[in-house]
GROMACS .gro file of C-alpha atoms in nm:
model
  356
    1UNK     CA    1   0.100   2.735  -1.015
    2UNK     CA    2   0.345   2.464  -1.155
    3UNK     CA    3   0.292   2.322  -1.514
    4UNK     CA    4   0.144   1.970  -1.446
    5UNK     CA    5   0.000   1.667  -1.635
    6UNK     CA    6  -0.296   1.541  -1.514
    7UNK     CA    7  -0.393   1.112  -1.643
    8UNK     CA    8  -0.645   0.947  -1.509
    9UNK     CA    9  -0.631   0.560  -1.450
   10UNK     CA   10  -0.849   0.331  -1.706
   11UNK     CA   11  -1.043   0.147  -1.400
   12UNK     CA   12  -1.399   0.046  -1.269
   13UNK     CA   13  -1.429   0.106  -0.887
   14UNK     CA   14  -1.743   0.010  -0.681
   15UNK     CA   15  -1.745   0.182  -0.337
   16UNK     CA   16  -1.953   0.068  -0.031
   17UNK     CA   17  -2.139  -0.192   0.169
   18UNK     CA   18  -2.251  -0.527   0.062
   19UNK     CA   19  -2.108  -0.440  -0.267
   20UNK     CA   20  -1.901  -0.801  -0.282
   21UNK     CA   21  -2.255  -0.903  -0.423
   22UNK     CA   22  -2.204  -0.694  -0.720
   23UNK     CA   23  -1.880  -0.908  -0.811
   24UNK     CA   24  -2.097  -1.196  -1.057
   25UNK     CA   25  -2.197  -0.904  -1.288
   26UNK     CA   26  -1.817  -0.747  -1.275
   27UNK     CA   27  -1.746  -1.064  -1.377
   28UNK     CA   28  -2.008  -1.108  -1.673
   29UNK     CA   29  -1.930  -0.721  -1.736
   30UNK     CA   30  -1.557  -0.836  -1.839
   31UNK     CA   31  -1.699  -1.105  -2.027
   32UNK     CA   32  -1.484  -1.405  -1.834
   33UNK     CA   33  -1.598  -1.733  -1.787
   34UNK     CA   34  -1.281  -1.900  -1.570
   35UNK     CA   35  -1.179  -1.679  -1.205
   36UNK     CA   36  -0.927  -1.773  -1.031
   37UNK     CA   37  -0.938  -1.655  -0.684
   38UNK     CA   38  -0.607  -1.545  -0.475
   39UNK     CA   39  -0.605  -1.508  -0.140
   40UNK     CA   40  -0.409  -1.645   0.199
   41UNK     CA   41  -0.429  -1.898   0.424
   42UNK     CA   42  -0.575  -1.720   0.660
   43UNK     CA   43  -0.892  -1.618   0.369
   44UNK     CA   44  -1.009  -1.938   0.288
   45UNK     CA   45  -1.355  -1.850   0.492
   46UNK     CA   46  -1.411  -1.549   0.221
   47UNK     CA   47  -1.258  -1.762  -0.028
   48UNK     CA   48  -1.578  -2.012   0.004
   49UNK     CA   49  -1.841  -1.749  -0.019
   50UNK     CA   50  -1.662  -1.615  -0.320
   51UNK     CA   51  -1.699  -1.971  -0.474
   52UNK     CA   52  -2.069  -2.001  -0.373
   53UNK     CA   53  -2.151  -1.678  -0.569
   54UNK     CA   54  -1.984  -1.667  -0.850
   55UNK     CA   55  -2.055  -2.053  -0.931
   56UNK     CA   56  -2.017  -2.174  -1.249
   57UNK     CA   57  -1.764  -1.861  -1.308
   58UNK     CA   58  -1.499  -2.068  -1.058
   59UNK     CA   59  -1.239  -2.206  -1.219
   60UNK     CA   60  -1.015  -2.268  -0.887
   61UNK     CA   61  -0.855  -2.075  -0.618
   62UNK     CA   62  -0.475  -2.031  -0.491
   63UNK     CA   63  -0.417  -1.911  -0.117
   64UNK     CA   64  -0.062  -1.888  -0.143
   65UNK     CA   65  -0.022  -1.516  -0.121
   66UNK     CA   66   0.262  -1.405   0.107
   67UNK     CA   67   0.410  -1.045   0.192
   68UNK     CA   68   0.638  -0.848  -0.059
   69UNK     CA   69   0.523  -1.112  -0.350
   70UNK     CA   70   0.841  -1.335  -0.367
   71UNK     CA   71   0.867  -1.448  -0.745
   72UNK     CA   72   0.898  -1.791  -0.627
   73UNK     CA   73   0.536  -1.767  -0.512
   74UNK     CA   74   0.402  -1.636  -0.828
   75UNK     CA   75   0.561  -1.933  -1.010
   76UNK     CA   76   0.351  -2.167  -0.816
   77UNK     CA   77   0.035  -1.937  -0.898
   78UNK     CA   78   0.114  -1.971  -1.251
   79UNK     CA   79   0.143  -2.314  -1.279
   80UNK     CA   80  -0.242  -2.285  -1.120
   81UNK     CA   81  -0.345  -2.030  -1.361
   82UNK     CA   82  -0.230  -2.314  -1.661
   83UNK     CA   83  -0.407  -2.576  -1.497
   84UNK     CA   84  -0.720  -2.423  -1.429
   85UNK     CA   85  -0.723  -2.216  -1.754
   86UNK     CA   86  -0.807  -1.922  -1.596
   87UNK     CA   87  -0.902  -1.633  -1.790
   88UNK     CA   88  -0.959  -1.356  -1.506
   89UNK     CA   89  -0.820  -1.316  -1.173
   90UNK     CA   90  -1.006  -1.250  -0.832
   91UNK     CA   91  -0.781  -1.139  -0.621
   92UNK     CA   92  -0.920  -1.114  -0.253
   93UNK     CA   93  -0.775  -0.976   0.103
   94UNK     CA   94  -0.449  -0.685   0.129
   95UNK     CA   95  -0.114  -0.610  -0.063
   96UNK     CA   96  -0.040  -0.947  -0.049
   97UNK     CA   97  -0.277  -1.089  -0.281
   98UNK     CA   98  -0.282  -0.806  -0.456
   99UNK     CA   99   0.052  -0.823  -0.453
  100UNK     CA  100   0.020  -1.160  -0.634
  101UNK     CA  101  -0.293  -1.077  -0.894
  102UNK     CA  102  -0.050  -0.765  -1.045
  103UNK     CA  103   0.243  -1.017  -1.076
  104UNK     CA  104   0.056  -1.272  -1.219
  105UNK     CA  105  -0.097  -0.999  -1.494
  106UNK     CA  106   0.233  -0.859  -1.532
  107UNK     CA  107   0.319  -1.184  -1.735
  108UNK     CA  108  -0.068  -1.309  -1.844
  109UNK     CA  109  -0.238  -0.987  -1.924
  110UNK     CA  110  -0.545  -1.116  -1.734
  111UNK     CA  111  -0.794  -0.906  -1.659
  112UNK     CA  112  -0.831  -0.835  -1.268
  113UNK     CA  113  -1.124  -0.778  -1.022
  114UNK     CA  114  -0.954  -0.667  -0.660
  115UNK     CA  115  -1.157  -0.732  -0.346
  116UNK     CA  116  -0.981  -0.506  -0.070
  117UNK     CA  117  -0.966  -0.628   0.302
  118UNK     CA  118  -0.737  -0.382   0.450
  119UNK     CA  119  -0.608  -0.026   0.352
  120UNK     CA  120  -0.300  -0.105   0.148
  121UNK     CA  121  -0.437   0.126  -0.170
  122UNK     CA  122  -0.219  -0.130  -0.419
  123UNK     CA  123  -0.498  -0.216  -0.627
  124UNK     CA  124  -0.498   0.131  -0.751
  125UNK     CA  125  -0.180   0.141  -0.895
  126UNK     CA  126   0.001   0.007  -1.198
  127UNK     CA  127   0.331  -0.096  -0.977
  128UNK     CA  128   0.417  -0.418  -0.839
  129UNK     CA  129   0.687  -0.501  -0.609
  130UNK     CA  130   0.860  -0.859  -0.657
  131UNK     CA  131   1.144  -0.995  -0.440
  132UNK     CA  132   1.422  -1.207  -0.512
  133UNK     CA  133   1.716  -1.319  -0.406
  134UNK     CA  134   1.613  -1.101  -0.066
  135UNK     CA  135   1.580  -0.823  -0.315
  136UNK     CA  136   1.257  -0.624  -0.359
  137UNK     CA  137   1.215  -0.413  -0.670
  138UNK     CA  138   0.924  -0.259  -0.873
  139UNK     CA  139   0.827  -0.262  -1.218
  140UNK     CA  140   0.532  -0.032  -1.402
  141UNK     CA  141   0.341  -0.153  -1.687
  142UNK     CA  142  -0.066  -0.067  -1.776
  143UNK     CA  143  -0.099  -0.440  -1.795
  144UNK     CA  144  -0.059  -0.428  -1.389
  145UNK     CA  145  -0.349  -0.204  -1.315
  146UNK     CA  146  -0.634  -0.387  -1.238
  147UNK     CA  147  -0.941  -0.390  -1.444
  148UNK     CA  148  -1.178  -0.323  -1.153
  149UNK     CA  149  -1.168  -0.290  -0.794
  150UNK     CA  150  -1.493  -0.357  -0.530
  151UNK     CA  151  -1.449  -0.152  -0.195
  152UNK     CA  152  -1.700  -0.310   0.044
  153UNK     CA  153  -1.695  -0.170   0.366
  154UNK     CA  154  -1.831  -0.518   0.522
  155UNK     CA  155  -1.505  -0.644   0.412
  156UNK     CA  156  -1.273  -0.437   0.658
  157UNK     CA  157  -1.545  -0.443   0.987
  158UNK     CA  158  -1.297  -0.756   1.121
  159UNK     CA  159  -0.973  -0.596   1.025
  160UNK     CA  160  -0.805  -0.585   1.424
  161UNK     CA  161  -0.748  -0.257   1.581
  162UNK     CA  162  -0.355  -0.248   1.549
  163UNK     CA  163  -0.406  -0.369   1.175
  164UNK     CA  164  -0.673  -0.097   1.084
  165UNK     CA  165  -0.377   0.195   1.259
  166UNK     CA  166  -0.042   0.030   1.074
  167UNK     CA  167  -0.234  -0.020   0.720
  168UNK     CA  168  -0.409   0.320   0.750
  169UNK     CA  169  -0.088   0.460   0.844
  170UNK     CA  170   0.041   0.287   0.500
  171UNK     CA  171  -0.217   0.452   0.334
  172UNK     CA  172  -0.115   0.817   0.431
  173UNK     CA  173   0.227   0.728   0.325
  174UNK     CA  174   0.083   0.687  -0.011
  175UNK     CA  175  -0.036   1.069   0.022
  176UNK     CA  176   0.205   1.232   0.170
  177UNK     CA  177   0.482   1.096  -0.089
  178UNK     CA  178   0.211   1.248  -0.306
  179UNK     CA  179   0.276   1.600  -0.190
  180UNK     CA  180   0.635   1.650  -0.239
  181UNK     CA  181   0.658   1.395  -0.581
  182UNK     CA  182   0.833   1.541  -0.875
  183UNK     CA  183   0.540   1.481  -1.113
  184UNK     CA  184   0.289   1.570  -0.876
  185UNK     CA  185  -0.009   1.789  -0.997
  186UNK     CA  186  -0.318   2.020  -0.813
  187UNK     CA  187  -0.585   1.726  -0.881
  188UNK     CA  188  -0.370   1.444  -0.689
  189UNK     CA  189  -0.240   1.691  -0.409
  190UNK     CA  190  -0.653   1.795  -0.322
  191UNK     CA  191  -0.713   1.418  -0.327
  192UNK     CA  192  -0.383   1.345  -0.084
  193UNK     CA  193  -0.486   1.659   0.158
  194UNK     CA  194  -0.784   1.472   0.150
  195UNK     CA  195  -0.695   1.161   0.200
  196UNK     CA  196  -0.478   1.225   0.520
  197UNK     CA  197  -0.720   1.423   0.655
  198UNK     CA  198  -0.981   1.164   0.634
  199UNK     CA  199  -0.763   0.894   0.755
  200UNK     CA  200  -0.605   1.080   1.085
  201UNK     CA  201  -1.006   1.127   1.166
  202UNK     CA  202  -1.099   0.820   1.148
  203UNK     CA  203  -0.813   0.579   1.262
  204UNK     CA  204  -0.893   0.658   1.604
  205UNK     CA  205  -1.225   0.560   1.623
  206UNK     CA  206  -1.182   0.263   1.464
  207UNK     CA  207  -0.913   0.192   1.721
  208UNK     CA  208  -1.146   0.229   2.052
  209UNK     CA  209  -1.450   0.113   1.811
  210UNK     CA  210  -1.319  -0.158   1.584
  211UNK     CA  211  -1.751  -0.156   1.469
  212UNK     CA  212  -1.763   0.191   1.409
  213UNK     CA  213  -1.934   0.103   1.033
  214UNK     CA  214  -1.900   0.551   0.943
  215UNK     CA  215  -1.535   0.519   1.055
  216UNK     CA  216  -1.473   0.204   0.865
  217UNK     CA  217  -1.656   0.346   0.521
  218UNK     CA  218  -1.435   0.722   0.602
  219UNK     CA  219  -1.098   0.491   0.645
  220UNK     CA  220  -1.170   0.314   0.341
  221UNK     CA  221  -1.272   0.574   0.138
  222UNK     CA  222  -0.904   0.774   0.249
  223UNK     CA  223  -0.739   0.443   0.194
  224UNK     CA  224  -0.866   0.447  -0.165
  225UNK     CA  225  -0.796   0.818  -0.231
  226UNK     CA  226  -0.444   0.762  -0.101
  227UNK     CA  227  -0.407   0.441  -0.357
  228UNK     CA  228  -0.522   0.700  -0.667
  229UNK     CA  229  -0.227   0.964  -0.499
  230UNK     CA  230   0.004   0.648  -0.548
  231UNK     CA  231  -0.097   0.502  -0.878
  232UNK     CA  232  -0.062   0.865  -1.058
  233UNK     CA  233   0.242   1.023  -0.927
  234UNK     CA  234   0.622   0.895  -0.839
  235UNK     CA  235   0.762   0.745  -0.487
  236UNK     CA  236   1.058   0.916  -0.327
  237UNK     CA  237   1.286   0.801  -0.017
  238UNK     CA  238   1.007   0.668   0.225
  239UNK     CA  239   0.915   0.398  -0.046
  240UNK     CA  240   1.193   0.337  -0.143
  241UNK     CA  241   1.331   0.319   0.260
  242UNK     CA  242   1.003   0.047   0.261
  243UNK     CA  243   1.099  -0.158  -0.037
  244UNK     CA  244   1.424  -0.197   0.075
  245UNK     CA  245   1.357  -0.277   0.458
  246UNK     CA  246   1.059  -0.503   0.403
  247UNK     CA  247   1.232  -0.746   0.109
  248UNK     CA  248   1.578  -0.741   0.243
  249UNK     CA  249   1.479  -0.869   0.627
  250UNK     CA  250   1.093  -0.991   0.555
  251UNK     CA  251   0.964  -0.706   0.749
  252UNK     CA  252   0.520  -0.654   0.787
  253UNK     CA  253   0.464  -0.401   0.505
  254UNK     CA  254   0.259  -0.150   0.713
  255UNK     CA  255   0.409  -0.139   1.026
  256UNK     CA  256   0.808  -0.056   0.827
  257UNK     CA  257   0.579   0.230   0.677
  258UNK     CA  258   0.428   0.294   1.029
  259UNK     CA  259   0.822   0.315   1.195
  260UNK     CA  260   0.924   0.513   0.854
  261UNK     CA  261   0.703   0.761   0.766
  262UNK     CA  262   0.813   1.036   1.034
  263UNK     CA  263   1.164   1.010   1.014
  264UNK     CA  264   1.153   1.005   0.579
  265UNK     CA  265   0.874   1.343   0.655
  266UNK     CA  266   1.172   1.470   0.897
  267UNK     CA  267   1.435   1.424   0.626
  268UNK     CA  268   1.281   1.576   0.335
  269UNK     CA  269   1.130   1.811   0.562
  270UNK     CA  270   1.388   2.120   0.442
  271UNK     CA  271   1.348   2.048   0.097
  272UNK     CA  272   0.979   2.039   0.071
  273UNK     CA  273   0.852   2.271   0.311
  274UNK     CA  274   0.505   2.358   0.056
  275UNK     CA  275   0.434   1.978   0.167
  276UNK     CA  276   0.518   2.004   0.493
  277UNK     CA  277   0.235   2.306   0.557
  278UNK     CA  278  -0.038   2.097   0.340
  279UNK     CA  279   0.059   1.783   0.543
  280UNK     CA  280   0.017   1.978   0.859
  281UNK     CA  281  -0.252   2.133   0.798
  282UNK     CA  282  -0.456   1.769   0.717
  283UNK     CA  283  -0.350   1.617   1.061
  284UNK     CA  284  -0.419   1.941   1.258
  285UNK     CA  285  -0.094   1.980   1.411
  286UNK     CA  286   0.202   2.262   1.306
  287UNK     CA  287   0.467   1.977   1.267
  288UNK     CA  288   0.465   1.757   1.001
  289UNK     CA  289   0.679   1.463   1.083
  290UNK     CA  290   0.584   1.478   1.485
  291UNK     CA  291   0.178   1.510   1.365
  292UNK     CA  292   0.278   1.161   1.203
  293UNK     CA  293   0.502   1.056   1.494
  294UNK     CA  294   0.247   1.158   1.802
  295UNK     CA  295  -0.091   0.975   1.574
  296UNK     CA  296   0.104   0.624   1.547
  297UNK     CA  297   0.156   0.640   1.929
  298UNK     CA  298  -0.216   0.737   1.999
  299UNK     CA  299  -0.248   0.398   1.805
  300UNK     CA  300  -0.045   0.224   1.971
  301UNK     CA  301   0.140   0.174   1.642
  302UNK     CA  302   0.519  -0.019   1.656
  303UNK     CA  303   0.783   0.301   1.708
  304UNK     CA  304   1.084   0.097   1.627
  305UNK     CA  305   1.245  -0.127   1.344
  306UNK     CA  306   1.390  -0.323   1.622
  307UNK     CA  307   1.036  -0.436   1.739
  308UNK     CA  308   0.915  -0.557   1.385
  309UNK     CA  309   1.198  -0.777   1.363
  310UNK     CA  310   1.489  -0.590   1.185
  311UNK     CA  311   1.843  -0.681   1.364
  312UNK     CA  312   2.057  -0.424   1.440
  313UNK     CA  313   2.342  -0.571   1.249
  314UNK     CA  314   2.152  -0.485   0.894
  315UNK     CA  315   2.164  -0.073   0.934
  316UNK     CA  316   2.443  -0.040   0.714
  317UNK     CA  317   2.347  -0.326   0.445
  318UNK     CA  318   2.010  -0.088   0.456
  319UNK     CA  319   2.148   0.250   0.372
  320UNK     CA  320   2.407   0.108   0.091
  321UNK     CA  321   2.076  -0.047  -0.047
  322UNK     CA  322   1.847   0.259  -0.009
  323UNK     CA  323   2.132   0.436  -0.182
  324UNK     CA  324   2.209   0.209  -0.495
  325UNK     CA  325   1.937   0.289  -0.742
  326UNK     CA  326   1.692   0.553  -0.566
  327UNK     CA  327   1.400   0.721  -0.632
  328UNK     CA  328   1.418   1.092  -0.694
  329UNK     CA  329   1.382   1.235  -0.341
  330UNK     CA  330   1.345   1.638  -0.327
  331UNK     CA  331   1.630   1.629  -0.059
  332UNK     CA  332   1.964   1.443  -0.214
  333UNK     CA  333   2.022   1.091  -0.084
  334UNK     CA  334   2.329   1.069   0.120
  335UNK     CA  335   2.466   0.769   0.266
  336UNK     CA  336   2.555   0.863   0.575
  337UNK     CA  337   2.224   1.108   0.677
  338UNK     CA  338   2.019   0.780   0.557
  339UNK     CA  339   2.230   0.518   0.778
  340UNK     CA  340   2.141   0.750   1.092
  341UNK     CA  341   1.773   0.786   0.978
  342UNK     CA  342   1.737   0.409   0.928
  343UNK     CA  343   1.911   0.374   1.298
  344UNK     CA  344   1.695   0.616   1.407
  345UNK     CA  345   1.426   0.409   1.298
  346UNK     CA  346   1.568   0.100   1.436
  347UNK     CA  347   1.618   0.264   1.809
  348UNK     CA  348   1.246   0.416   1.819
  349UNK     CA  349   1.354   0.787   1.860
  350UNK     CA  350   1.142   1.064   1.750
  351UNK     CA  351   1.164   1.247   1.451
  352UNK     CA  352   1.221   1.574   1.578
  353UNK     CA  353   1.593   1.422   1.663
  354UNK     CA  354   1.656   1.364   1.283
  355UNK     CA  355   1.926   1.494   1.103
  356UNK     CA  356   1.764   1.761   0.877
   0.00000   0.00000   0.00000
């Protein structure tokens, strides 16, 4: 066995249903008086319900949350958390807003209660991603982990078909990265075995029954084993491939991990072949990277870059990226063998064509 450290994250976490009732005494629990609730647009329906039960705890709300958590946006947010005088942050819905509650702590130190509505696993990790200047980077700091986070399945019953399949898909990225990361350690790899295993059950049922509440509570409860994998050990090339897609061409965060994941499993494939048996073996298949491959197509998950949005003309400004400042990766980064993997990517093929 390898030597290891083992830390465990400093965090409340309330799994199940109807457990969004439970966020007033979180709230007293922390001792707050002033939330400020983050969502999007598109939340403003949850956003109210929020307001009605927490009551005199409101302070105000901001529904500005965006993808890949442009700084620009959390300026506006701050100027929100100053007026309000907020002394705790709700932050309600996927990465997005969770995106935007770790950026605002980042330079507050508020304490943060996390509401999940998809499978993202950010909330259980002390790493935000900011983007500027078309730039994404990321930036670790314990003032970024969130104080406590309320999984209610109820929350994730509306979550459409094709969203549950790319997000969940996000989610296994979180674990398999897991497997082959330099720091990794026994207790995280159980947890991402686990987690991938869970996931690859239960993403299919959720896809031909989006109501399918024991699929929904398995998915979530993968989703949040795969955030732990993500919060306690490093990222290597697929996360970095992510960052670097999603903030340079304003990509959707799960479906560039969707596209991704195979080809990064098919490159690192010869360097990490421990992983590549204990990823195997969790999606029932003998093939790592086409296990991955053949379970986004049963979802009808996007196979290509080129049909999430990504022109063909930014390949190369994508591989001298991914190659300027990279993660460690057990297989070295070259320039050349990521440019074809990124094309790859952008043309759809499978990963059993990847160099490797």
């Amino acid at each position: 066995m390898q030597d290891f450290v083992y830390q465990s994250a400093p965090m409340r976490v309330v799994f199940g249903t109807g457990t969004l009732h439970q966020l007033p005494d979180e709230l007293s629990r922390l001792g707050v008086t002033r939330a400020l609730v983050l969502a999007t647009p598109r939340q403003k329906d949850l956003v109210a319900g929020i307001r009605e039960m927490i009551g005199e705890h409101f302070a105000g709300v901001f529904t500005g949350a965006v993808m890949h958590t442009p700084v620009e946006v959390t300026e506006r947010a701050m100027e929100t958390v100053r007026e309000v005088r907020a002394d705790c942050l709700v932050a309600i819905g996927g990465g997005s807003t969770t995106g935007l509650g770790k950026a605002i702590a980042l330079r507050t130190d508020l304490p943060q209660i996390v509401l999940p509505t998809s499978y993202a696993g950010s909330e259980m990790t002390p790493v935000v991603g900011q983007t500027s200047g078309g730039i994404k980077t990321t930036q670790s700091s314990p003032k970024i982990l969130p104080e406590v986070v309320i999984y209610d399945v109820d929350l994730t019953m509306t979550m459409p078909p094709k969203l549950s399949a790319t997000s969940g898909i996000n989610a296994i990225a979180h674990a398999v990265e897991a497997l082959y990361a330099r720091d990794r350690n026994p207790v995280i790899s159980l947890m991402a075995q686990e987690a991938i295993r869970t996931l690859t059950h239960a993403l299919p049922k959720i896809c031909a029954q989006p109501n399918d509440k024991t699929a929904r509570t398995d998915a979530l409860y993968g989703a949040w084993l795969s955030g732990i994998c993500l919060g306690a050990v490093g990222m290597a090339l697929h996360h970095k491939l992510c960052h670097t897609l999603g903030g340079s061409f304003n990509l959707p965060h799960a479906e560039t991990h969707t596209v991704i994941l195979p080809h990064a499993l098919a490159y690192n494939a010869p360097a990490a072949p421990d992983a590549m048996t204990r990823i195997a073996a969790a999606l029932g298949v003998s093939d790592a990277a086409l296990g991955l491959h053949d379970l986004a197509r049963k979802l009808a998950a996007p196979a290509s870059l080129r049909e999430i949005g990504m022109p063909e003309s930014g390949i190369d400004q994508a591989a001298d990226l991914a190659v300027k400042n990279p993660y460690w990766n057990p297989r070295p980064i070259e320039r050349e063998a990521i440019r074809e993997l990124i094309a790859r990517a952008w043309r759809g093929d499978a990963p059993e064509n990847a160099i490797g």
